[in-house]
Short mmCIF file of C-alpha atoms in Angstrom, two decimals:
data_model
loop_
_atom_site.label_atom_id
_atom_site.label_comp_id
_atom_site.label_asym_id
_atom_site.label_seq_id
_atom_site.Cartn_x
_atom_site.Cartn_y
_atom_site.Cartn_z
CA UNK A 148 20.21 71.80 12.49
CA UNK A 149 21.10 70.87 16.10
CA UNK A 150 18.54 67.95 15.74
CA UNK A 151 19.98 66.97 12.48
CA UNK A 152 23.59 66.64 13.97
CA UNK A 153 22.03 64.90 16.87
CA UNK A 154 20.48 62.13 14.79
CA UNK A 155 23.65 61.93 12.67
CA UNK A 156 25.74 61.26 15.58
CA UNK A 157 23.11 58.83 17.22
CA UNK A 158 22.91 56.96 13.79
CA UNK A 159 26.79 56.68 13.58
CA UNK A 160 27.08 55.48 17.17
CA UNK A 161 24.55 52.92 16.54
CA UNK A 162 26.29 51.54 13.33
CA UNK A 163 29.60 51.37 15.39
CA UNK A 164 27.97 49.66 18.14
CA UNK A 165 26.23 46.94 15.99
CA UNK A 166 29.37 46.47 13.94
CA UNK A 167 31.26 46.05 17.30
CA UNK A 168 28.87 43.53 18.50
CA UNK A 169 28.89 41.66 15.16
CA UNK A 170 32.61 41.36 15.27
CA UNK A 171 32.59 40.19 18.98
CA UNK A 172 29.79 37.94 18.73
CA UNK A 173 29.95 36.47 15.20
CA UNK A 174 28.17 33.16 15.41
CA UNK A 175 30.01 31.68 12.45
CA UNK A 176 33.38 29.92 12.45
CA UNK A 177 36.31 32.04 11.61
CA UNK A 178 38.82 30.56 9.07
CA UNK A 179 42.26 30.77 10.45
CA UNK A 180 45.09 33.16 9.42
CA UNK A 181 47.54 30.15 9.86
CA UNK A 182 47.76 26.70 10.59
CA UNK A 183 50.08 27.08 13.45
CA UNK A 184 48.93 24.87 16.44
CA UNK A 185 46.49 22.84 14.42
CA UNK A 186 46.73 19.28 13.70
CA UNK A 187 46.87 18.61 10.07
CA UNK A 188 45.79 15.30 8.50
CA UNK A 189 46.27 14.30 4.92
CA UNK A 190 44.50 11.28 3.79
CA UNK A 191 44.86 9.72 0.28
CA UNK A 192 42.92 6.75 -0.89
CA UNK A 193 42.23 5.75 2.67
CA UNK A 194 45.73 6.01 3.89
CA UNK A 195 47.19 8.63 6.32
CA UNK A 196 50.25 10.25 4.65
CA UNK A 197 52.31 10.93 7.59
CA UNK A 198 55.24 12.63 5.52
CA UNK A 199 52.78 14.90 3.63
CA UNK A 200 53.15 18.53 4.35
CA UNK A 201 50.81 21.51 3.68
CA UNK A 202 51.31 25.09 3.06
CA UNK A 203 48.01 27.34 3.82
CA UNK A 204 47.17 30.59 2.33
CA UNK A 205 43.91 32.68 3.43
CA UNK A 206 42.65 35.03 0.79
CA UNK A 207 42.35 38.67 1.33
CA UNK A 208 38.48 38.21 1.36
CA UNK A 209 39.07 35.94 4.33
CA UNK A 210 36.56 33.62 2.36
CA UNK A 211 39.18 31.64 -0.08
CA UNK A 212 41.67 29.22 0.85
CA UNK A 213 44.75 27.91 -1.09
CA UNK A 214 46.29 24.64 0.20
CA UNK A 215 49.51 23.54 -1.25
CA UNK A 216 50.07 19.84 -0.49
CA UNK A 217 53.14 18.10 -1.09
CA UNK A 218 55.06 14.87 -0.31
CA UNK A 219 58.78 14.39 0.01
CA UNK A 220 59.04 13.40 -3.57
CA UNK A 221 57.99 17.02 -4.52
CA UNK A 222 60.36 18.74 -7.09
CA UNK A 223 61.11 15.34 -8.93
CA UNK A 224 59.86 14.77 -12.43
CA UNK A 225 56.43 13.21 -12.70
CA UNK A 226 56.49 9.77 -14.06
CA UNK A 227 53.75 7.57 -15.23
CA UNK A 228 53.73 3.93 -13.79
CA UNK A 229 52.51 0.68 -15.12
CA UNK A 230 50.94 0.14 -11.81
CA UNK A 231 49.03 3.00 -10.88
CA UNK A 232 49.98 3.08 -7.12
CA UNK A 233 50.40 5.97 -4.99
CA UNK A 234 54.26 5.57 -4.59
CA UNK A 235 56.00 6.66 -1.25
CA UNK A 236 56.43 10.41 -1.11
CA UNK A 237 53.57 11.15 -3.61
CA UNK A 238 50.17 12.52 -2.91
CA UNK A 239 48.31 10.85 -5.83
CA UNK A 240 49.50 8.59 -8.53
CA UNK A 241 52.55 10.12 -10.28
CA UNK A 242 51.92 13.27 -8.55
CA UNK A 243 53.74 14.66 -5.34
CA UNK A 244 52.46 18.38 -5.34
CA UNK A 245 48.88 19.26 -5.36
CA UNK A 246 47.18 22.81 -5.11
CA UNK A 247 43.84 23.38 -3.90
CA UNK A 248 41.86 26.61 -4.19
CA UNK A 249 38.23 27.06 -2.72
CA UNK A 250 35.79 28.94 -0.68
CA UNK A 251 34.55 26.64 2.07
CA UNK A 252 31.05 26.38 3.55
CA UNK A 253 31.51 27.94 6.76
CA UNK A 254 29.14 26.91 9.99
CA UNK A 255 28.96 27.81 13.60
CA UNK A 256 31.54 25.01 14.37
CA UNK A 257 33.71 24.68 11.49
CA UNK A 258 34.16 24.95 7.80
CA UNK A 259 34.27 22.18 5.05
CA UNK A 260 34.36 21.86 1.17
CA UNK A 261 34.17 19.04 -1.31
CA UNK A 262 35.29 19.38 -4.93
CA UNK A 263 37.00 17.57 -7.86
CA UNK A 264 40.33 17.92 -9.32
CA UNK A 265 42.48 16.56 -12.26
CA UNK A 266 46.06 15.64 -12.08
CA UNK A 267 48.31 14.46 -15.00
CA UNK A 268 47.51 10.90 -14.59
CA UNK A 269 44.26 10.61 -12.71
CA UNK A 270 41.05 12.42 -11.60
CA UNK A 271 39.79 12.55 -8.10
CA UNK A 272 37.63 14.16 -5.42
CA UNK A 273 38.75 15.78 -2.21
CA UNK A 274 37.12 16.95 1.04
CA UNK A 275 38.60 19.55 3.29
CA UNK A 276 37.39 20.16 6.94
CA UNK A 277 38.35 22.97 9.42
CA UNK A 278 37.77 22.77 13.12
CA UNK A 279 39.14 25.08 16.05
CA UNK A 280 41.80 22.34 16.57
CA UNK A 281 42.51 20.61 13.31
CA UNK A 282 42.40 20.38 9.40
CA UNK A 283 41.67 17.28 7.45
CA UNK A 284 42.31 16.82 3.76
CA UNK A 285 41.03 13.58 2.12
CA UNK A 286 41.61 12.62 -1.44
CA UNK A 287 39.26 9.96 -2.79
CA UNK A 288 37.47 8.65 -5.69
CA UNK A 289 40.85 8.42 -7.56
CA UNK A 290 40.40 7.16 -11.03
CA UNK A 291 43.40 6.72 -13.55
CA UNK A 292 43.01 8.43 -17.00
CA UNK A 293 42.71 4.73 -18.10
CA UNK A 294 39.59 4.38 -16.21
CA UNK A 295 40.95 2.16 -13.46
CA UNK A 296 39.60 3.10 -10.08
CA UNK A 297 42.01 3.01 -7.24
CA UNK A 298 39.47 3.70 -4.37
CA UNK A 299 36.96 1.83 -2.59
CA UNK A 300 33.60 3.33 -3.22
CA UNK A 301 30.17 2.49 -2.23
CA UNK A 302 27.23 3.00 -4.76
CA UNK A 303 23.67 3.30 -3.73
CA UNK A 304 20.67 4.65 -5.74
CA UNK A 305 20.29 7.42 -3.14
CA UNK A 306 23.90 8.98 -3.44
CA UNK A 307 24.06 11.30 -6.58
CA UNK A 308 27.77 11.38 -6.19
CA UNK A 309 28.25 7.57 -6.37
CA UNK A 310 25.01 6.50 -8.20
CA UNK A 311 23.90 2.69 -8.71
CA UNK A 312 21.69 1.77 -11.43
CA UNK A 313 20.96 -1.80 -10.86
CA UNK A 314 18.39 -4.01 -12.90
CA UNK A 315 17.44 -7.48 -12.33
CA UNK A 316 16.44 -9.45 -15.34
CA UNK A 317 15.63 -6.35 -17.03
CA UNK A 318 13.78 -4.59 -14.13
CA UNK A 319 15.03 -1.93 -12.10
CA UNK A 320 15.88 -2.72 -8.40
CA UNK A 321 16.04 -0.27 -5.61
CA UNK A 322 17.31 -0.08 -2.08
CA UNK A 323 20.68 -2.02 -2.65
CA UNK A 324 24.26 -1.41 -2.25
CA UNK A 325 27.39 -2.13 -4.32
CA UNK A 326 30.73 -1.86 -2.55
CA UNK A 327 33.72 -1.74 -5.02
CA UNK A 328 37.15 -2.66 -3.63
CA UNK A 329 40.25 -2.81 -6.09
CA UNK A 330 42.45 -5.63 -5.64
CA UNK A 331 45.97 -4.73 -4.00
CA UNK A 332 48.51 -4.10 -6.67
CA UNK A 333 46.09 -5.33 -9.38
CA UNK A 334 43.95 -2.29 -10.10
CA UNK A 335 42.24 -3.94 -13.24
CA UNK A 336 40.60 -6.47 -10.66
CA UNK A 337 38.12 -5.67 -8.19
CA UNK A 338 35.70 -7.26 -5.65
CA UNK A 339 32.20 -5.72 -5.76
CA UNK A 340 30.05 -6.81 -2.87
CA UNK A 341 26.30 -6.67 -3.49
CA UNK A 342 23.81 -6.29 -0.42
CA UNK A 343 20.80 -4.52 0.72
CA UNK A 344 20.91 -0.86 1.85
CA UNK A 345 19.86 -0.47 5.39
CA UNK A 346 16.46 1.42 5.34
CA UNK A 347 16.61 4.49 7.81
CA UNK A 348 12.95 5.22 9.22
CA UNK A 349 14.19 7.57 11.85
CA UNK A 350 12.45 10.75 10.46
CA UNK A 351 9.28 8.91 9.66
CA UNK A 352 8.83 7.26 12.96
CA UNK A 353 9.61 10.48 14.96
CA UNK A 354 6.82 11.94 13.29
CA UNK A 355 4.56 9.03 13.90
CA UNK A 356 5.75 8.82 17.45
CA UNK A 357 4.95 12.25 18.18
CA UNK A 358 0.99 11.66 17.49
CA UNK A 359 1.21 8.21 18.94
CA UNK A 360 2.14 7.12 22.63
CA UNK A 361 4.36 4.44 21.12
CA UNK A 362 8.22 4.01 21.10
CA UNK A 363 9.13 2.68 17.74
CA UNK A 364 13.00 3.29 18.16
CA UNK A 365 13.71 -0.44 17.62
CA UNK A 366 12.17 -0.20 14.19
CA UNK A 367 14.08 3.05 13.04
CA UNK A 368 16.83 0.83 10.95
CA UNK A 369 15.50 -1.91 8.91
CA UNK A 370 18.25 -4.45 7.54
CA UNK A 371 17.02 -5.45 4.03
CA UNK A 372 17.64 -8.42 1.95
CA UNK A 373 20.32 -8.70 -0.62
CA UNK A 374 20.26 -8.56 -4.42
CA UNK A 375 19.86 -12.13 -4.71
CA UNK A 376 17.09 -13.92 -2.82
CA UNK A 377 18.45 -15.98 0.02
CA UNK A 378 21.91 -14.25 0.14
CA UNK A 379 22.27 -11.35 2.35
CA UNK A 380 25.46 -10.60 0.67
CA UNK A 381 27.36 -11.63 -2.53
CA UNK A 382 30.95 -11.00 -3.89
CA UNK A 383 31.94 -10.77 -7.12
CA UNK A 384 35.57 -10.73 -8.51
CA UNK A 385 35.57 -8.77 -11.71
CA UNK A 386 38.19 -7.71 -14.21
CA UNK A 387 37.62 -3.93 -15.52
CA UNK A 388 38.46 -3.21 -18.97
CA UNK A 389 39.95 0.07 -20.00
CA UNK A 390 36.20 1.61 -20.66
CA UNK A 391 35.44 0.62 -17.18
CA UNK A 392 33.29 -2.39 -18.32
CA UNK A 393 33.03 -5.73 -16.74
CA UNK A 394 31.04 -9.01 -17.12
CA UNK A 395 30.90 -12.35 -15.93
CA UNK A 396 28.66 -15.00 -14.46
CA UNK A 397 28.22 -16.47 -10.70
CA UNK A 398 25.90 -18.41 -8.64
CA UNK A 399 24.69 -18.62 -5.00
CA UNK A 400 23.26 -21.35 -2.92
CA UNK A 401 19.98 -20.96 -4.60
CA UNK A 402 20.37 -19.50 -8.21
CA UNK A 403 22.75 -18.93 -11.05
CA UNK A 404 23.08 -15.83 -12.93
CA UNK A 405 25.10 -13.45 -15.40
CA UNK A 406 25.98 -9.96 -14.98
CA UNK A 407 27.63 -7.04 -16.93
CA UNK A 408 28.20 -3.52 -15.99
CA UNK A 409 30.39 -0.35 -16.10
CA UNK A 410 31.92 1.36 -13.25
CA UNK A 411 33.34 4.94 -12.84
CA UNK A 412 34.01 7.00 -9.74
CA UNK A 413 30.32 8.52 -9.90
CA UNK A 414 28.29 5.84 -11.30
CA UNK A 415 28.00 2.13 -11.47
CA UNK A 416 25.65 0.42 -13.94
CA UNK A 417 25.09 -3.14 -13.24
CA UNK A 418 22.77 -5.60 -14.81
CA UNK A 419 21.79 -9.13 -13.47
CA UNK A 420 20.59 -11.27 -16.42
CA UNK A 421 19.62 -14.86 -16.69
CA UNK A 422 18.94 -15.01 -13.10
CA UNK A 423 17.45 -18.54 -12.56
CA UNK A 424 16.65 -20.36 -9.41
CA UNK A 425 17.94 -23.76 -9.02
CA UNK A 426 14.86 -25.27 -7.40
CA UNK A 427 11.96 -24.20 -9.37
CA UNK A 428 9.41 -26.72 -7.75
CA UNK A 429 6.57 -24.20 -7.12
CA UNK A 430 7.40 -21.96 -10.24
CA UNK A 431 4.37 -21.12 -12.13
CA UNK A 432 1.12 -19.08 -11.79
CA UNK A 433 -1.53 -20.15 -9.28
CA UNK A 434 -4.92 -19.10 -8.66
CA UNK A 435 -6.68 -18.86 -4.95
CA UNK A 436 -8.78 -22.05 -4.69
CA UNK A 437 -12.46 -20.86 -5.26
CA UNK A 438 -14.72 -20.74 -2.22
CA UNK A 439 -17.64 -23.19 -2.10
CA UNK A 440 -19.91 -24.49 0.55
CA UNK A 441 -21.61 -28.02 0.38
CA UNK A 442 -25.25 -27.30 -0.43
CA UNK A 443 -26.63 -30.80 -0.66
CA UNK A 444 -29.06 -31.38 2.41
CA UNK A 445 -28.31 -35.18 2.22
CA UNK A 446 -24.49 -34.69 2.41
CA UNK A 447 -23.18 -35.20 6.08
CA UNK A 448 -21.01 -32.16 5.23
CA UNK A 449 -23.65 -29.82 4.23
CA UNK A 450 -22.90 -26.10 5.28
CA UNK A 451 -19.41 -26.98 5.26
CA UNK A 452 -16.75 -25.42 2.97
CA UNK A 453 -15.63 -28.03 0.46
CA UNK A 454 -13.53 -25.67 -1.47
CA UNK A 455 -11.34 -23.00 0.55
CA UNK A 456 -8.86 -20.57 -0.44
CA UNK A 457 -7.94 -20.13 3.24
CA UNK A 458 -5.69 -22.87 4.81
CA UNK A 459 -6.22 -22.66 8.66
CA UNK A 460 -5.71 -25.41 11.35
CA UNK A 461 -5.28 -24.50 14.90
CA UNK A 462 -5.05 -27.38 17.50
CA UNK A 463 -4.47 -26.49 21.17
CA UNK A 464 -4.92 -28.20 24.62
CA UNK A 465 -7.25 -25.14 25.81
CA UNK A 466 -10.44 -24.16 24.12
CA UNK A 467 -11.64 -20.61 23.67
CA UNK A 468 -13.79 -19.59 26.18
CA UNK A 469 -16.70 -17.36 25.10
CA UNK A 470 -18.11 -17.11 28.49
CA UNK A 471 -21.36 -18.45 30.50
CA UNK A 472 -19.92 -21.92 30.17
CA UNK A 473 -19.67 -21.81 26.25
CA UNK A 474 -16.51 -23.00 24.73
CA UNK A 475 -15.00 -23.50 21.24
CA UNK A 476 -12.40 -25.82 20.27
CA UNK A 477 -9.60 -24.17 18.17
CA UNK A 478 -10.43 -26.80 15.66
CA UNK A 479 -13.61 -24.99 14.73
CA UNK A 480 -11.91 -21.37 14.51
CA UNK A 481 -11.03 -21.99 10.55
CA UNK A 482 -14.67 -23.04 9.94
CA UNK A 483 -16.11 -20.16 11.73
CA UNK A 484 -13.71 -17.68 9.96
CA UNK A 485 -14.62 -19.13 6.68
CA UNK A 486 -18.45 -18.83 7.09
CA UNK A 487 -18.91 -15.79 9.07
CA UNK A 488 -19.46 -12.58 7.02
CA UNK A 489 -17.41 -10.22 8.94
CA UNK A 490 -15.60 -7.99 6.49
CA UNK A 491 -17.71 -4.81 5.14
CA UNK A 492 -17.72 -4.65 1.06
CA UNK A 493 -19.88 -2.03 -0.44
CA UNK A 494 -23.43 -2.81 0.63
CA UNK A 495 -22.83 -6.41 2.00
CA UNK A 496 -20.73 -8.27 4.27
CA UNK A 497 -18.23 -11.05 3.08
CA UNK A 498 -16.39 -13.74 4.52
CA UNK A 499 -12.40 -13.92 4.66
CA UNK A 500 -12.43 -16.57 1.76
CA UNK A 501 -14.87 -14.57 -0.25
CA UNK A 502 -12.86 -11.28 0.10
CA UNK A 503 -9.63 -13.01 -0.73
CA UNK A 504 -11.11 -14.52 -3.92
CA UNK A 505 -12.56 -11.17 -4.75
CA UNK A 506 -9.14 -9.28 -3.98
CA UNK A 507 -6.54 -11.65 -4.98
CA UNK A 508 -6.68 -13.22 -8.81
CA UNK A 509 -3.28 -14.95 -9.04
CA UNK A 510 0.22 -15.39 -7.76
CA UNK A 511 3.15 -16.08 -10.13
CA UNK A 512 6.37 -17.72 -8.48
CA UNK A 513 8.77 -16.79 -11.39
CA UNK A 514 11.88 -18.92 -12.13
CA UNK A 515 13.97 -15.85 -11.38
CA UNK A 516 12.87 -15.78 -7.67
CA UNK A 517 10.35 -13.04 -8.11
CA UNK A 518 6.83 -13.13 -6.94
CA UNK A 519 4.24 -11.31 -9.11
CA UNK A 520 0.66 -10.88 -7.70
CA UNK A 521 -2.43 -9.83 -9.88
CA UNK A 522 -5.06 -8.23 -7.58
CA UNK A 523 -8.07 -5.89 -7.46
CA UNK A 524 -7.25 -2.68 -5.62
CA UNK A 525 -9.40 -2.27 -2.59
CA UNK A 526 -11.33 -5.37 -3.63
CA UNK A 527 -13.85 -3.54 -5.36
CA UNK A 528 -15.39 -5.50 -8.52
CA UNK A 529 -15.59 -2.16 -10.55
CA UNK A 530 -11.69 -1.84 -10.23
CA UNK A 531 -9.65 -3.69 -12.99
CA UNK A 532 -7.08 -6.16 -11.85
CA UNK A 533 -3.34 -4.76 -11.69
CA UNK A 534 -0.20 -6.51 -11.55
CA UNK A 535 2.57 -5.80 -8.56
CA UNK A 536 5.92 -4.79 -9.81
CA UNK A 537 8.67 -7.25 -10.15
CA UNK A 538 11.64 -6.93 -7.47
CA UNK A 539 8.94 -6.19 -4.92
CA UNK A 540 8.88 -9.64 -3.31
CA UNK A 541 11.14 -12.56 -3.91
CA UNK A 542 11.62 -16.23 -2.83
CA UNK A 543 13.65 -19.20 -2.83
CA UNK A 544 12.83 -23.03 -2.04
CA UNK A 545 14.95 -23.68 0.77
CA UNK A 546 14.30 -27.30 0.96
CA UNK A 547 11.52 -29.69 0.12
CA UNK A 548 8.49 -28.34 1.78
CA UNK A 549 10.10 -25.14 2.92
CA UNK A 550 10.14 -21.58 1.12
CA UNK A 551 11.72 -18.14 2.11
CA UNK A 552 10.10 -15.19 1.11
CA UNK A 553 11.89 -11.66 0.94
CA UNK A 554 10.13 -8.30 0.75
CA UNK A 555 11.96 -5.05 -0.44
CA UNK A 556 10.83 -2.55 2.19
CA UNK A 557 12.04 0.33 -0.17
CA UNK A 558 10.29 -0.71 -3.14
CA UNK A 559 7.05 -1.39 -1.08
CA UNK A 560 7.17 2.07 0.42
CA UNK A 561 7.42 3.48 -3.02
CA UNK A 562 4.54 1.37 -4.29
CA UNK A 563 2.37 2.56 -1.43
CA UNK A 564 3.40 6.03 -1.55
CA UNK A 565 2.28 6.06 -5.42
CA UNK A 566 -1.00 4.34 -4.72
CA UNK A 567 -1.83 6.87 -1.64
CA UNK A 568 -2.73 5.70 1.68
CA UNK A 569 -4.68 6.81 4.66
CA UNK A 570 -4.41 5.89 8.31
CA UNK A 571 -6.32 6.93 11.46
CA UNK A 572 -5.77 6.23 15.02
CA UNK A 573 -8.71 5.37 17.52
CA UNK A 574 -8.95 8.12 19.82
CA UNK A 575 -10.86 5.96 22.34
CA UNK A 576 -7.96 3.33 22.78
CA UNK A 577 -4.46 4.12 24.39
CA UNK A 578 -2.18 2.86 21.73
CA UNK A 579 0.73 2.74 24.24
CA UNK A 580 -0.85 -0.64 25.64
CA UNK A 581 0.56 -2.09 22.59
CA UNK A 582 4.25 -1.19 23.38
CA UNK A 583 4.95 -4.59 24.76
CA UNK A 584 3.78 -6.32 21.24
CA UNK A 585 6.32 -3.84 19.24
CA UNK A 586 9.21 -4.46 21.78
CA UNK A 587 8.63 -8.42 21.37
CA UNK A 588 8.23 -8.63 17.67
CA UNK A 589 10.89 -6.09 16.48
CA UNK A 590 13.76 -8.59 16.61
CA UNK A 591 11.76 -11.29 14.81
CA UNK A 592 10.46 -9.25 12.12
CA UNK A 593 13.63 -7.33 11.52
CA UNK A 594 15.38 -10.46 11.01
CA UNK A 595 12.80 -11.97 8.86
CA UNK A 596 13.05 -8.77 6.57
CA UNK A 597 16.52 -9.50 5.68
CA UNK A 598 16.89 -13.40 6.07
CA UNK A 599 13.46 -14.04 4.64
CA UNK A 600 9.97 -15.25 6.19
CA UNK A 601 9.89 -18.83 6.52
CA UNK A 602 7.05 -20.32 5.12
CA UNK A 603 6.07 -24.16 4.34
CA UNK A 604 4.25 -25.57 1.33
CA UNK A 605 2.74 -28.82 0.16
CA UNK A 606 2.60 -29.49 -3.60
CA UNK A 607 0.72 -32.40 -5.17
CA UNK A 608 -0.17 -32.04 -8.90
CA UNK A 609 -2.03 -28.97 -9.65
CA UNK A 610 -2.54 -28.08 -5.88
CA UNK A 611 -0.27 -26.08 -3.81
CA UNK A 612 -0.60 -24.54 -0.34
CA UNK A 613 1.57 -21.91 1.07
CA UNK A 614 1.48 -21.29 4.88
CA UNK A 615 3.19 -19.98 8.02
CA UNK A 616 3.66 -22.85 10.36
CA UNK A 617 3.49 -23.42 14.00
CA UNK A 618 7.13 -22.48 14.84
CA UNK A 619 6.66 -19.04 13.25
CA UNK A 620 3.03 -18.16 14.29
CA UNK A 621 3.22 -19.36 17.82
CA UNK A 622 5.93 -17.08 19.10
CA UNK A 623 4.16 -14.15 17.33
CA UNK A 624 1.00 -14.94 19.07
CA UNK A 625 2.78 -15.21 22.31
CA UNK A 626 3.91 -11.63 22.12
CA UNK A 627 0.30 -10.35 22.33
CA UNK A 628 -0.55 -12.22 25.51
CA UNK A 629 0.03 -9.14 27.56
CA UNK A 630 -2.49 -7.29 25.45
CA UNK A 631 -5.02 -10.08 26.03
CA UNK A 632 -4.80 -9.56 29.73
CA UNK A 633 -5.24 -5.75 29.63
CA UNK A 634 -8.69 -4.56 30.60
CA UNK A 635 -8.47 -1.34 28.79
CA UNK A 636 -7.76 -2.96 25.56
CA UNK A 637 -10.56 -5.41 26.13
CA UNK A 638 -13.03 -2.89 26.85
CA UNK A 639 -12.04 -0.93 23.68
CA UNK A 640 -12.22 -4.05 21.56
CA UNK A 641 -15.66 -4.82 22.99
CA UNK A 642 -16.95 -1.49 22.00
CA UNK A 643 -15.52 -1.69 18.39
CA UNK A 644 -17.08 -5.17 17.80
CA UNK A 645 -20.54 -4.02 19.09
CA UNK A 646 -20.60 -1.04 16.89
CA UNK A 647 -20.24 -3.63 13.89
CA UNK A 648 -21.96 -6.62 15.18
CA UNK A 649 -24.34 -5.75 18.16
CA UNK A 650 -24.33 -8.05 21.18
CA UNK A 651 -21.05 -10.05 19.91
CA UNK A 652 -18.78 -7.63 22.03
CA UNK A 653 -18.75 -9.63 25.27
CA UNK A 654 -18.11 -13.00 23.33
CA UNK A 655 -15.08 -11.48 21.67
CA UNK A 656 -13.91 -9.87 24.90
CA UNK A 657 -14.28 -13.24 26.67
CA UNK A 658 -12.51 -15.16 23.79
CA UNK A 659 -9.57 -12.51 23.82
CA UNK A 660 -9.03 -13.13 27.43
CA UNK A 661 -8.89 -16.76 27.14
CA UNK A 662 -6.24 -16.66 24.51
CA UNK A 663 -3.19 -16.62 26.46
CA UNK A 664 -4.10 -20.21 27.73
CA UNK A 665 -5.07 -21.22 24.09
CA UNK A 666 -1.87 -19.83 22.94
CA UNK A 667 0.60 -21.34 25.24
CA UNK A 668 -1.37 -24.67 24.79
CA UNK A 669 -0.99 -24.71 21.09
CA UNK A 670 0.50 -27.83 19.50
CA UNK A 671 -0.40 -26.75 15.67
CA UNK A 672 -1.20 -23.58 14.16
CA UNK A 673 -1.01 -23.05 10.24
CA UNK A 674 -2.28 -20.32 8.27
CA UNK A 675 -1.92 -19.54 4.50
CA UNK A 676 -3.59 -20.09 1.24
CA UNK A 677 -4.65 -22.83 -0.92
CA UNK A 678 -3.83 -22.46 -4.71
CA UNK A 679 -4.58 -24.37 -7.90
CA UNK A 680 -2.53 -24.29 -10.98
CA UNK A 681 -3.66 -21.57 -13.53
CA UNK A 682 -4.93 -22.55 -16.73
CA UNK A 683 -2.27 -22.26 -19.42
#
């Protein structure tokens, strides 16, 4: 019996002790008994209501909160207004007294709650936050019962509370933003601003950086192109109907279009239709030129490409030094790349033009600005050709001979994820040596994503060539000069080449070492694809 009471007293003591520790060391924020000493901020539709008051009540369960928020007009009879403005002394349109009851989510540093409410003349959402020093109540997403939206709202396809459903000529378009801003004192009118959503790769790049000795922070946020190719941002002034619908037509520097949609606080559906480029000079379907060599012994061009899908021309004041006194003029590089079988494919080796002909079947520059490619996945002849989705890549003809190409990073990532991909880091090479390339190229590449990659083109009859020019390629190559001068990288490259082409490693190493002088001496460099018009 003594043992029983001994254990009983010990158990009681332990419970009391742990309970006391829990009360003293509770890691969670404690909801206040009163708001005395705390800064209270009331915000409605983006405006700070300096004359609003708040009565606070904490429930007996210490989890439920009631807030009675009222303005100086409280107690007056509510009255609807033809203009659904929030008049002085009111909290919401026609409403000077709002009561909120809720159980906030509590963390270690504070508490918060987001909810929805309805008053006589409107619906709204609200967010309440508690900290040790302050309480903030914000009313937003205010929509009149007539459907008119009073609040500025940003819609995206990743925000379930403000969802954007956007189509471009009938096809879904992702990775975009539409900002809705009602006109002051004319709430049936608004300006919607269409732009690209910044792509945040922070989490993904942190994972990559953890396994690779590279700082990828400069690439963690990617500015993306706008909805319309060639326009980073487009404003449309709309008139909202009683059902939230709107429609109209517009134009940018490069195209014309029509639009229609509906808007509520929680969702915008926007359809861009009849989008058509003003300049359709290269619109149509184009096939890469088939690769062919001159096989007539009597021809002075015997052994030379007479038809080539690869457009490549390089002129430099300095030759490529292969070592042992052997030099190659840069003008021959395009020829060598066309005839050397350097790409493994099934049980053979292919040249770059052969691989291109095998992989890429056609490219269509659509009149609406979309670029669609027909290609064979992994370039295996046993695979059927597939067509890339629309709204993955777009273009505009900026001027005669110049085209801007825009890629949609979000759509590309989704396409790659759906196909599946594999990557492998070569454990024999310190990838940290390539940090300088990433640092040098990041600003240029990010600018090209948002504002378009500037390509050149030549077009005559049924022939079209699209290519990157010297002003783009030379700065990109100059970024790799430090790597060309790094002995560790050169030795690793030599080993890789020797594994695939025995005895060629030294030649490639010497050529790489001579590239800094070749790049700096470059006067002309063009690389792209030669097309011919597809049969109708």
